Coordinates of C-alpha atoms (C1' of nucleotides) in Angstrom, one line a residue:
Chain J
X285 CA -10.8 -13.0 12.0
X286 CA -8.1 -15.9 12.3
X287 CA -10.0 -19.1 11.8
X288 CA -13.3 -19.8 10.6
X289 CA -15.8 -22.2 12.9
X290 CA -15.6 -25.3 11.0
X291 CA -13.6 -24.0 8.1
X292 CA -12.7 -26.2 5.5
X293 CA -8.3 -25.9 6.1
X294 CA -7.0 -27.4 3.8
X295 CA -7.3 -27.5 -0.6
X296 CA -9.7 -27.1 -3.1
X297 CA -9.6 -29.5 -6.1
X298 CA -12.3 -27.3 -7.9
X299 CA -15.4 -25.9 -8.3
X300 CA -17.3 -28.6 -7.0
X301 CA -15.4 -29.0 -3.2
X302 CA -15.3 -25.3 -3.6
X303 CA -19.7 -24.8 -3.4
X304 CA -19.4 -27.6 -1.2
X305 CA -17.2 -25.3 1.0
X306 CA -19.0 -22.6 0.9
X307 CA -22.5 -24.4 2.1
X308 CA -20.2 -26.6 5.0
X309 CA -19.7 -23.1 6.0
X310 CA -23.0 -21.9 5.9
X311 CA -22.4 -19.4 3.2
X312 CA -24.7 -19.1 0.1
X313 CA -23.7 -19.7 -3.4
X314 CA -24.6 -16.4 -4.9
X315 CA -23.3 -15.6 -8.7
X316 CA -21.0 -13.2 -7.3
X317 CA -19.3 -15.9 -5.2
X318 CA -19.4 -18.5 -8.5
X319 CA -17.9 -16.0 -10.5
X320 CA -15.1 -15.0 -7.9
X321 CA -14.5 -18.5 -7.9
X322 CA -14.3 -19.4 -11.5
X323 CA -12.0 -16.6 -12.2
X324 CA -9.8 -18.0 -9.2
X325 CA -9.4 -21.2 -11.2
X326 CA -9.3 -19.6 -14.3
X327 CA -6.8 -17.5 -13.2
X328 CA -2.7 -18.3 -14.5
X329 CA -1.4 -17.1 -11.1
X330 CA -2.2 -14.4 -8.1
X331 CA -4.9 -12.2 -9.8
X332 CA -6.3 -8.7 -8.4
X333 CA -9.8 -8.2 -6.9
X334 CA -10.5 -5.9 -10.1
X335 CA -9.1 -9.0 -12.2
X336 CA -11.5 -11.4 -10.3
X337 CA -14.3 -9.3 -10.7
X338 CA -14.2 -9.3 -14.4
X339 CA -14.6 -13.4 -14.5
X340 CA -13.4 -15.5 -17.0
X341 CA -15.4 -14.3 -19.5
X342 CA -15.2 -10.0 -19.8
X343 CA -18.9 -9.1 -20.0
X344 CA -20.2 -11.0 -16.6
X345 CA -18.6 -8.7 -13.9
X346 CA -19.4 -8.4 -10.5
X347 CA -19.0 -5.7 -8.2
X348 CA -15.4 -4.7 -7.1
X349 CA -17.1 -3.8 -3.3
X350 CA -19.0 -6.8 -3.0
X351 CA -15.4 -9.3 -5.1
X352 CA -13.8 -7.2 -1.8
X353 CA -16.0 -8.7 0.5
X354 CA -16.3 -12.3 -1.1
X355 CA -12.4 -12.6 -1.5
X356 CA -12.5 -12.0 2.3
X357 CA -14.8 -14.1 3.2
X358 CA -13.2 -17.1 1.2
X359 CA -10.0 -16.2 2.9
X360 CA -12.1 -16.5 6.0
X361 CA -13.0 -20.1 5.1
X362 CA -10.0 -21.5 4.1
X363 CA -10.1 -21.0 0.5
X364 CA -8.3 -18.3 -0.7
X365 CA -5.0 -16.8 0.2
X366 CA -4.4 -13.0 0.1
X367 CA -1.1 -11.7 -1.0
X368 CA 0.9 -8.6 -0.8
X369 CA 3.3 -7.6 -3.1
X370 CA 5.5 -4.2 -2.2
X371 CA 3.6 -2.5 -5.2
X372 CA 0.1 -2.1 -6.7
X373 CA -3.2 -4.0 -5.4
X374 CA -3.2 -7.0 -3.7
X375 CA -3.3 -10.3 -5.4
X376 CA -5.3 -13.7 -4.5
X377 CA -4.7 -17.1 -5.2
X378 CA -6.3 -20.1 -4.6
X379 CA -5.3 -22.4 -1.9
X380 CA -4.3 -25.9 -3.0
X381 CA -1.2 -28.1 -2.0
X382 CA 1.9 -26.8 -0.8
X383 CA 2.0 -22.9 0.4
X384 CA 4.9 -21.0 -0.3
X385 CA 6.1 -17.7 -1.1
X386 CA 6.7 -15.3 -3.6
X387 CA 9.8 -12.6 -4.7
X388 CA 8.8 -9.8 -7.1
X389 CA 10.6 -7.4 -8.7
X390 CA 10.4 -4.1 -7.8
X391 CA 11.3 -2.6 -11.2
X392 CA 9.0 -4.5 -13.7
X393 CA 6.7 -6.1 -11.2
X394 CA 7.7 -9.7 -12.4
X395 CA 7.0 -12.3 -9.4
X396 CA 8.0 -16.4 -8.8
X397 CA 7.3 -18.5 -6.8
X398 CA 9.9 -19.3 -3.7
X399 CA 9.5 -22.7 -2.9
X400 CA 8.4 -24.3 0.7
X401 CA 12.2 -24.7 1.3
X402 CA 13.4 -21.6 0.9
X403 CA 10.7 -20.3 3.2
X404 CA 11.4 -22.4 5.7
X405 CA 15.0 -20.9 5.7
X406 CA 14.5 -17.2 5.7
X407 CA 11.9 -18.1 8.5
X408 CA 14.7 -20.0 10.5
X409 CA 16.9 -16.8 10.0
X410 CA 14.4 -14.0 11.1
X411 CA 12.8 -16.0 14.0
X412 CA 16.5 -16.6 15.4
X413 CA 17.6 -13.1 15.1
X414 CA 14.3 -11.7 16.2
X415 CA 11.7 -13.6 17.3
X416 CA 9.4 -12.8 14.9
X417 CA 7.6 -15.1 13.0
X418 CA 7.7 -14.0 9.4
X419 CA 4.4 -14.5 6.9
X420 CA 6.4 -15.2 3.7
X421 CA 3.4 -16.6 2.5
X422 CA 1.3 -13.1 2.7
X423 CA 4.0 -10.6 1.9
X424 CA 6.4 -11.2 -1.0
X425 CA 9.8 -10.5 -0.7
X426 CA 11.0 -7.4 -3.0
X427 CA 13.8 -7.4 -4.9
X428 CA 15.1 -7.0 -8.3
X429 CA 15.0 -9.8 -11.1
X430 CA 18.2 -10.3 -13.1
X431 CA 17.2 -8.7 -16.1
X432 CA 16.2 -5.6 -14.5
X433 CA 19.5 -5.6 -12.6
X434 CA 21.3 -6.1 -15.7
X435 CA 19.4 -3.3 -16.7
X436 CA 20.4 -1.0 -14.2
X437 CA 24.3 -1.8 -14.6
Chain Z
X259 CA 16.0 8.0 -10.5
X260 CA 18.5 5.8 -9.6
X261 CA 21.9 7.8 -8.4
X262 CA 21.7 11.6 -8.4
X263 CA 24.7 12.9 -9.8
X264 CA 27.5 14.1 -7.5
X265 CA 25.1 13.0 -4.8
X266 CA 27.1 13.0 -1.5
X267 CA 26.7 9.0 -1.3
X268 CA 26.8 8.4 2.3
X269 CA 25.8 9.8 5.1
X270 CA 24.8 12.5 7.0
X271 CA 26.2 13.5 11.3
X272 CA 23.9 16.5 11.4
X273 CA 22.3 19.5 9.9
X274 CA 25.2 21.3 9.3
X275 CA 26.2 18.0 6.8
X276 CA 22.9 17.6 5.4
X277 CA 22.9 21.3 4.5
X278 CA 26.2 21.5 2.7
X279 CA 24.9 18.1 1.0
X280 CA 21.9 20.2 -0.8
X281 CA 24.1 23.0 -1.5
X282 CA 26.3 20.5 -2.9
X283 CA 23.6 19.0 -5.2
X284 CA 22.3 22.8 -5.8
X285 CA 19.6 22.1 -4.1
X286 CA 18.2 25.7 -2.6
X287 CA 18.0 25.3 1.4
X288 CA 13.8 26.6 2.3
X289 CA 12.3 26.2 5.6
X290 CA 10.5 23.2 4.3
X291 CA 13.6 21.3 4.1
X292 CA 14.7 22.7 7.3
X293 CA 11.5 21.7 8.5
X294 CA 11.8 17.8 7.3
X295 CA 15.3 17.6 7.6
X296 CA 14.9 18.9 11.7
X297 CA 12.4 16.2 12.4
X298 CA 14.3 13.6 10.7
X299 CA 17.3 14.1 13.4
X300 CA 14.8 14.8 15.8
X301 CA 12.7 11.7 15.1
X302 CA 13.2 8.5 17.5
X303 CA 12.6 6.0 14.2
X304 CA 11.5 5.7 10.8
X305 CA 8.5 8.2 10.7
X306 CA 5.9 8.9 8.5
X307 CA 5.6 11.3 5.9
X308 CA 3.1 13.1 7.8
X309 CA 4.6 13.0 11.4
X310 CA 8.0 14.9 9.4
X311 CA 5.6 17.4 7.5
X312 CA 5.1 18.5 11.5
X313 CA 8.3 19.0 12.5
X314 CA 10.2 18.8 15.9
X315 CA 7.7 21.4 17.6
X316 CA 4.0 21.3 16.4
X317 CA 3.5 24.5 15.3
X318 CA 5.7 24.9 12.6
X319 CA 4.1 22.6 9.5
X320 CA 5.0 22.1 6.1
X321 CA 2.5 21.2 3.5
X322 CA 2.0 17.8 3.0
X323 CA 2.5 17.4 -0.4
X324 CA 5.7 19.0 -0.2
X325 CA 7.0 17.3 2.4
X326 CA 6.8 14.3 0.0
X327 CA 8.5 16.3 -2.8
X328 CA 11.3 16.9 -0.5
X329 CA 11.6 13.6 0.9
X330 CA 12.0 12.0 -2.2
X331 CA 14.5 14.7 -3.3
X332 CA 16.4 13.9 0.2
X333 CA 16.2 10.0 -0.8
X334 CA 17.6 10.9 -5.0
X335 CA 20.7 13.0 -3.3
X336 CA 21.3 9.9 -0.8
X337 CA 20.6 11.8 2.9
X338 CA 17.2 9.8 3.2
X339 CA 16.4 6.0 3.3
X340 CA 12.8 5.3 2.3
X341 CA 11.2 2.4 4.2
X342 CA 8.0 -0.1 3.3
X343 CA 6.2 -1.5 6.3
X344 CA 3.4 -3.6 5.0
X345 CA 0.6 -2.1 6.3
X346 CA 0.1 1.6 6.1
X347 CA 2.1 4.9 5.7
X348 CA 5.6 4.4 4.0
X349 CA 8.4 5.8 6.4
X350 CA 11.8 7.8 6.1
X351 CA 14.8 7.7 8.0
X352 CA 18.1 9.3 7.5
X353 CA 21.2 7.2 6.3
X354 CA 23.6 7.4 9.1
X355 CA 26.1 4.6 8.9
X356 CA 25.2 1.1 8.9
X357 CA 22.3 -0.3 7.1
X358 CA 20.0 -2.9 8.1
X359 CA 16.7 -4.1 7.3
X360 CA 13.5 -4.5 9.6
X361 CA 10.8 -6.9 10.6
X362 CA 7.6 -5.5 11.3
X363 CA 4.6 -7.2 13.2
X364 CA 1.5 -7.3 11.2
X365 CA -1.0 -7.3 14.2
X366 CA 0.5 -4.4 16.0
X367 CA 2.7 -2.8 14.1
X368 CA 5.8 -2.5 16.1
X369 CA 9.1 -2.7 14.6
X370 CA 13.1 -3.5 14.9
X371 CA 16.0 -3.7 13.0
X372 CA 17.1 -6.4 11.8
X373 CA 21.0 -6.0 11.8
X374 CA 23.4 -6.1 8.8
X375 CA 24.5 -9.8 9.5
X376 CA 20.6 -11.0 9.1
X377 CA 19.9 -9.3 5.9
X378 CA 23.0 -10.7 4.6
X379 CA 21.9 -14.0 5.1
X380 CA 18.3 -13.5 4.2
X381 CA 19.7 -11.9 0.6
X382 CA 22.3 -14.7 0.1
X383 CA 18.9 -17.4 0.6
X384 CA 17.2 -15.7 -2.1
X385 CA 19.6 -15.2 -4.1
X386 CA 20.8 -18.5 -4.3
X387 CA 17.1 -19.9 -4.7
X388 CA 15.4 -17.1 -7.4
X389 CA 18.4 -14.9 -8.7
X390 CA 16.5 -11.8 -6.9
X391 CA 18.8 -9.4 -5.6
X392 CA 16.2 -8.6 -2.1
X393 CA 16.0 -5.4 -0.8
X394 CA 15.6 -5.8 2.6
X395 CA 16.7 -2.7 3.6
X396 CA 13.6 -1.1 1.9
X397 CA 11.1 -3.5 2.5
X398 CA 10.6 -4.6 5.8
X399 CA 9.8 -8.4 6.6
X400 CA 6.4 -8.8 7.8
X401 CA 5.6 -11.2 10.3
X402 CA 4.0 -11.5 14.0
X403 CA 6.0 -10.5 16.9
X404 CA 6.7 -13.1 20.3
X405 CA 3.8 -10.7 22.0
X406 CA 0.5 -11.3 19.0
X407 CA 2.2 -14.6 18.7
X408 CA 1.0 -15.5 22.5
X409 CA -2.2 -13.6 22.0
X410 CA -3.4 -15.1 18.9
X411 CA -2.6 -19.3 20.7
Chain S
dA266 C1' -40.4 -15.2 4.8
dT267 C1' -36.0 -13.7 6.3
dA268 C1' -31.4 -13.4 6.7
dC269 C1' -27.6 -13.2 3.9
dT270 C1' -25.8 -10.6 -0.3
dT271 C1' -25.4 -7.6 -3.9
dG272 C1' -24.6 -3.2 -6.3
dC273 C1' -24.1 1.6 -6.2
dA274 C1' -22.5 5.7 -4.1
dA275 C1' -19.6 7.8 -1.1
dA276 C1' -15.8 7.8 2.4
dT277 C1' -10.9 6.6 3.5
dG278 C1' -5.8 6.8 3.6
dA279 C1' -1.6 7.4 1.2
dT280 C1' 0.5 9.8 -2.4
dT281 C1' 0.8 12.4 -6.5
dT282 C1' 0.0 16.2 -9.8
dG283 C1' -1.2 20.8 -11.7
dC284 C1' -0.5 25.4 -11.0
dC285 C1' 0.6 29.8 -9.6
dA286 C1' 2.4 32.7 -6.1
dG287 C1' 6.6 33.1 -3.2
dT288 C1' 11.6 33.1 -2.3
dG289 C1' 16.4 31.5 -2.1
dT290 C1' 20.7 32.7 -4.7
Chain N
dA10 C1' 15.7 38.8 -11.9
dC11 C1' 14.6 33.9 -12.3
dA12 C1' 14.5 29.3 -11.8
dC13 C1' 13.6 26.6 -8.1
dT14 C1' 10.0 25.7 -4.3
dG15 C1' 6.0 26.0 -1.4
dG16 C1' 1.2 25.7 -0.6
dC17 C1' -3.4 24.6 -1.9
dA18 C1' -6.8 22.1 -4.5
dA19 C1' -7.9 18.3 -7.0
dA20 C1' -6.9 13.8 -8.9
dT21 C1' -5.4 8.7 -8.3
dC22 C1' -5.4 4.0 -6.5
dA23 C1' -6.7 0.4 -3.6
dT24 C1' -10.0 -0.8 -0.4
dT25 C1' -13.8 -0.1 2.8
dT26 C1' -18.4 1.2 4.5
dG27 C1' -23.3 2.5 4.5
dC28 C1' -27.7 1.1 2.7
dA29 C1' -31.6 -0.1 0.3
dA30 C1' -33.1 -3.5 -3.0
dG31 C1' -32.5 -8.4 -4.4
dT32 C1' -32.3 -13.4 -3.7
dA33 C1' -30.7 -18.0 -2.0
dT34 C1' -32.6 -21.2 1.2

DNA sequence: ATACTTGCAAATGATTTGCCAGTGT
DNA sequence: ACACTGGCAAATCATTTGCAAGTAT
């Protein structure tokens, strides 16, 4: 699964564009799917499946299996990206504006944001050395954050 | 568990080395570490816990569980390096000389070194830009080799 | 009405942990 | 002898899959 017929590329500006993604692509607006997505808008930063399932709110949840399957499926269409950080579940963000990457820190799990420049230069360096052509975006590079280098001194 | 006290530090040119290294940490030598530490010199490239718990021949086996005990007791007394693809099994090689990172395809798994010279220069870019100290030489770069690349267009 | 979806249970894959019997030293 | 290890079973964690019942359209 690498593009979706007709998917919708590019950003979502909010829950509105978002339904109106969802039925471009044929999909139905069930509540599991509006409370996937509220949670994704909701959400401060990359959040877990387990995270999005819960919703905004704590007492609507919807099923991890079937948060599994939507998250997919809105990654399928465009609107979600799925990210990997070396440790623990993966994490989900929505996709508006720019795309970039992420370090985290091994130690305490803290994460930033890399910025679309940076990217772009560790992506120069490892396709000219290897040919490869690196998804910064999905996988986060590990590491260790000052303080928990400091830390380890 | 950072640094293992009086661990040997460097690196291992054979069994011989590797056994003097646990007797060095008064670590007791068992056939399970033979075991592990045979299929490590044996082993073409990183390999899975699993494909060490086997061993050189296929006969002899170690348990599992073990083998993962031992590993990470090989990795705290510095004979083992301990390697994150992003998909699947983690892998284990042994620390002879130089260090380098890898890049691994996502699509089919396949996998090379990087080289010392390119995880400098990856670490220095994300240092500069976040103040992570990147461990490339645990966590391999994820990306699509020249081969899915063509596939996938 | 009829696919598309959900929710629940159960299966997976990778590792870890508890425990007691076995064995290097 | 005795503490360190090994082996086996069972527990975790993150995620997936099978299916029957539910519901957008």
């Amino acid at each position: 699964m690498t593009a979706a017929p007709g998917a919708a590329g590019a950003a979502v500006d909010g829950m509105p564009a978002a339904i109106a993604a969802l039925r471009a692509n044929g999909l139905r607006v069930s509540s599991a799917r509006r409370i996937v997505l509220e949670a994704l808008f909701a959400a401060a930063g990359p959040a877990t499946a387990e995270e999005l399932a819960a919703g905004p709110g704590l007492i609507p949840r919807s099923d991890l299996a079937s948060t599994y399957r939507n998250l997919e499926t809105l990654e399928a269409i465009g609107l979600v990206r799925h990210l990997h950080f070396g440790q623990g579940a993966g994490r989900y963000v929505l996709r508006r504006g720019e795309e970039s990457g992420y370090v985290s820190c091994r130690h305490c799990g803290a994460y930033e944001p890399m910025g679309a420049a940076t990217v772009a230069a560790l992506s120069d360096t490892v396709r000219d050395s290897t040919g490869y052509d690196a998804a910064f975006a999905s996988f986060s590079v590990i590491g260790l954050c000052a303080a928990c280098r400091a830390d380890d001194a």
